[in-house]
Short mmCIF file of C-alpha atoms in Angstrom, two decimals:
data_model
loop_
_atom_site.label_atom_id
_atom_site.label_comp_id
_atom_site.label_asym_id
_atom_site.label_seq_id
_atom_site.Cartn_x
_atom_site.Cartn_y
_atom_site.Cartn_z
CA MET A 392 92.30 102.23 130.41
CA ARG A 393 93.51 99.57 127.99
CA ILE A 394 91.75 100.00 124.61
CA PRO A 395 91.28 96.64 122.77
CA ILE A 396 92.78 96.73 119.29
CA PRO A 397 91.77 93.87 116.95
CA GLU A 398 94.49 91.52 115.43
CA ASP A 399 95.49 91.87 111.78
CA SER A 400 93.69 88.57 111.29
CA ASP A 401 90.47 90.23 112.18
CA LEU A 402 90.64 92.40 109.07
CA GLN A 403 88.54 91.70 106.19
CA PRO A 404 90.67 90.19 103.41
CA VAL A 405 91.64 92.81 100.89
CA GLU A 406 90.36 90.97 97.85
CA THR A 407 86.77 90.77 99.37
CA VAL A 408 86.34 94.50 99.83
CA PRO A 409 84.43 96.02 96.83
CA ILE A 410 86.27 99.30 96.89
CA LYS A 411 88.85 100.05 94.16
CA ARG A 412 90.56 103.10 95.55
CA GLU A 413 93.37 101.60 97.77
CA GLU A 414 93.22 104.38 100.44
CA ALA A 415 89.43 104.14 100.88
CA ARG A 416 89.52 100.24 100.91
CA GLU A 417 92.24 100.22 103.75
CA GLN A 418 90.30 102.76 105.67
CA ALA A 419 87.03 100.67 105.37
CA ARG A 420 88.89 97.53 106.50
CA LEU A 421 90.24 99.40 109.60
CA VAL A 422 86.86 101.09 110.59
CA ALA A 423 85.02 97.83 110.19
CA ALA A 424 87.55 95.70 112.37
CA LEU A 425 87.52 98.57 115.07
CA ARG A 426 83.84 98.86 115.17
CA ARG A 427 83.29 95.03 115.49
CA GLN A 428 85.63 94.89 118.45
CA TRP A 429 84.52 98.06 120.07
CA ASN A 430 80.62 97.31 119.75
CA LEU A 431 81.18 94.60 122.44
CA LEU A 432 82.23 97.24 125.04
CA PRO A 433 79.74 99.18 127.21
CA ASP A 434 79.00 102.77 126.24
CA GLU A 435 81.21 104.41 128.75
CA TYR A 436 84.32 102.45 127.52
CA ARG A 437 83.43 102.25 123.77
CA PRO A 438 85.51 104.53 121.50
CA VAL A 439 83.80 106.14 118.60
CA ILE A 440 85.58 106.16 115.20
CA PHE A 441 84.37 108.41 112.47
CA HIS A 442 85.46 109.63 109.03
CA ILE A 443 85.86 113.31 108.00
CA PRO A 444 84.94 113.39 104.31
CA ASN A 445 87.06 116.30 103.23
CA GLY A 446 87.97 114.95 99.76
CA GLY A 447 86.17 114.43 96.64
CA ALA A 448 85.08 116.44 93.61
CA ARG A 449 82.89 119.42 94.42
CA ASP A 450 82.06 122.60 92.36
CA ALA A 451 83.33 125.92 93.44
CA ARG A 452 80.04 127.06 95.01
CA GLU A 453 79.80 123.83 97.14
CA ALA A 454 83.49 124.00 98.06
CA ALA A 455 83.03 127.66 99.31
CA ASN A 456 79.88 126.65 101.09
CA LEU A 457 81.59 123.81 103.07
CA LYS A 458 84.70 125.99 103.74
CA VAL A 459 82.44 128.57 105.61
CA GLN A 460 80.80 125.73 107.52
CA GLY A 461 84.24 124.64 108.91
CA VAL A 462 85.73 122.17 106.35
CA LEU A 463 89.48 122.48 106.88
CA ALA A 464 92.01 121.32 104.31
CA GLY A 465 94.49 118.87 105.72
CA ILE A 466 92.40 117.51 108.49
CA PRO A 467 93.09 113.70 109.06
CA ASP A 468 90.68 111.17 107.60
CA LEU A 469 89.67 109.43 110.83
CA GLY A 470 89.00 110.68 114.36
CA ILE A 471 88.61 108.33 117.43
CA VAL A 472 86.89 109.69 120.44
CA LEU A 473 88.20 107.77 123.53
CA PRO A 474 87.21 107.41 127.06
CA CYS A 475 88.29 110.15 129.44
CA GLY A 476 88.07 112.91 126.82
CA GLU A 477 90.87 111.96 124.51
CA ILE A 478 91.02 111.89 120.76
CA THR A 479 93.22 110.27 118.36
CA TRP A 480 93.52 111.14 114.55
CA ILE A 481 94.56 108.84 111.69
CA GLU A 482 95.51 109.96 108.15
CA MET A 483 95.21 106.97 105.72
CA LYS A 484 97.30 106.97 102.65
CA ALA A 485 97.71 104.53 99.57
CA LYS A 486 101.10 102.78 99.52
CA ASP A 487 102.43 105.36 97.04
CA GLY A 488 100.52 108.29 98.82
CA LYS A 489 102.32 111.34 100.24
CA VAL A 490 101.45 113.57 103.16
CA SER A 491 100.68 117.01 101.73
CA LYS A 492 102.38 120.24 102.95
CA LEU A 493 98.85 121.28 104.43
CA GLN A 494 98.71 117.89 106.25
CA VAL A 495 102.22 118.22 107.70
CA ASP A 496 101.48 121.66 108.92
CA LEU A 497 98.23 120.52 110.57
CA HIS A 498 99.77 117.46 111.90
CA THR A 499 102.45 119.55 113.50
CA HIS A 500 99.89 121.77 115.05
CA PHE A 501 97.96 118.77 116.51
CA THR A 502 101.18 117.36 117.88
CA ALA A 503 101.88 120.79 119.68
CA LEU A 504 98.34 120.46 121.06
CA GLY A 505 99.08 116.95 122.47
CA HIS A 506 97.34 115.05 119.70
CA GLU A 507 100.08 113.31 117.45
CA PRO A 508 98.29 111.89 114.31
CA ILE A 509 98.98 108.51 113.05
CA VAL A 510 99.84 108.23 109.36
CA ALA A 511 99.30 104.73 108.02
CA TYR A 512 99.45 103.23 104.56
CA SER A 513 97.47 100.04 105.31
CA ALA A 514 94.80 98.89 107.78
CA GLU A 515 97.43 96.60 109.38
CA GLU A 516 99.88 99.44 109.71
CA ALA A 517 97.13 101.43 111.37
CA LEU A 518 96.29 98.74 113.83
CA GLY A 519 100.00 98.42 114.76
CA ALA A 520 100.28 101.99 115.57
CA LEU A 521 96.99 101.91 117.72
CA ARG A 522 98.36 98.83 119.55
CA ARG A 523 101.58 100.67 120.29
CA ARG A 524 99.67 103.73 121.56
CA PHE A 525 96.94 101.99 123.58
CA MET A 526 98.13 98.75 124.79
#
């Protein structure tokens, strides 16, 4: 099935997003554009995009608690559940961000399982990668 992907012009202008951290702002722009586009689709064809909040400051006790519950360092920021049982992963980075060794290792494992993650440094770059993958 062809998954509709928004045009770059469908993204909220950067200067109007009230999030200071570049990576979080670009991720929010991407998620909003995809959800607007996909909310028009019937349930059986509508992908589900979600964020995995792995980062952030936590005390040692909370970090240990989350680890035993399944938090996994290096997991991509976004997951997209697609029709027909497929899933796509997106790692968002700031323009000067770098993929960590943990992320590289996990991305390599995902690729071996048939799920090559997308690494994007802007919402526009993520949309371009999704277009190449699904259109």
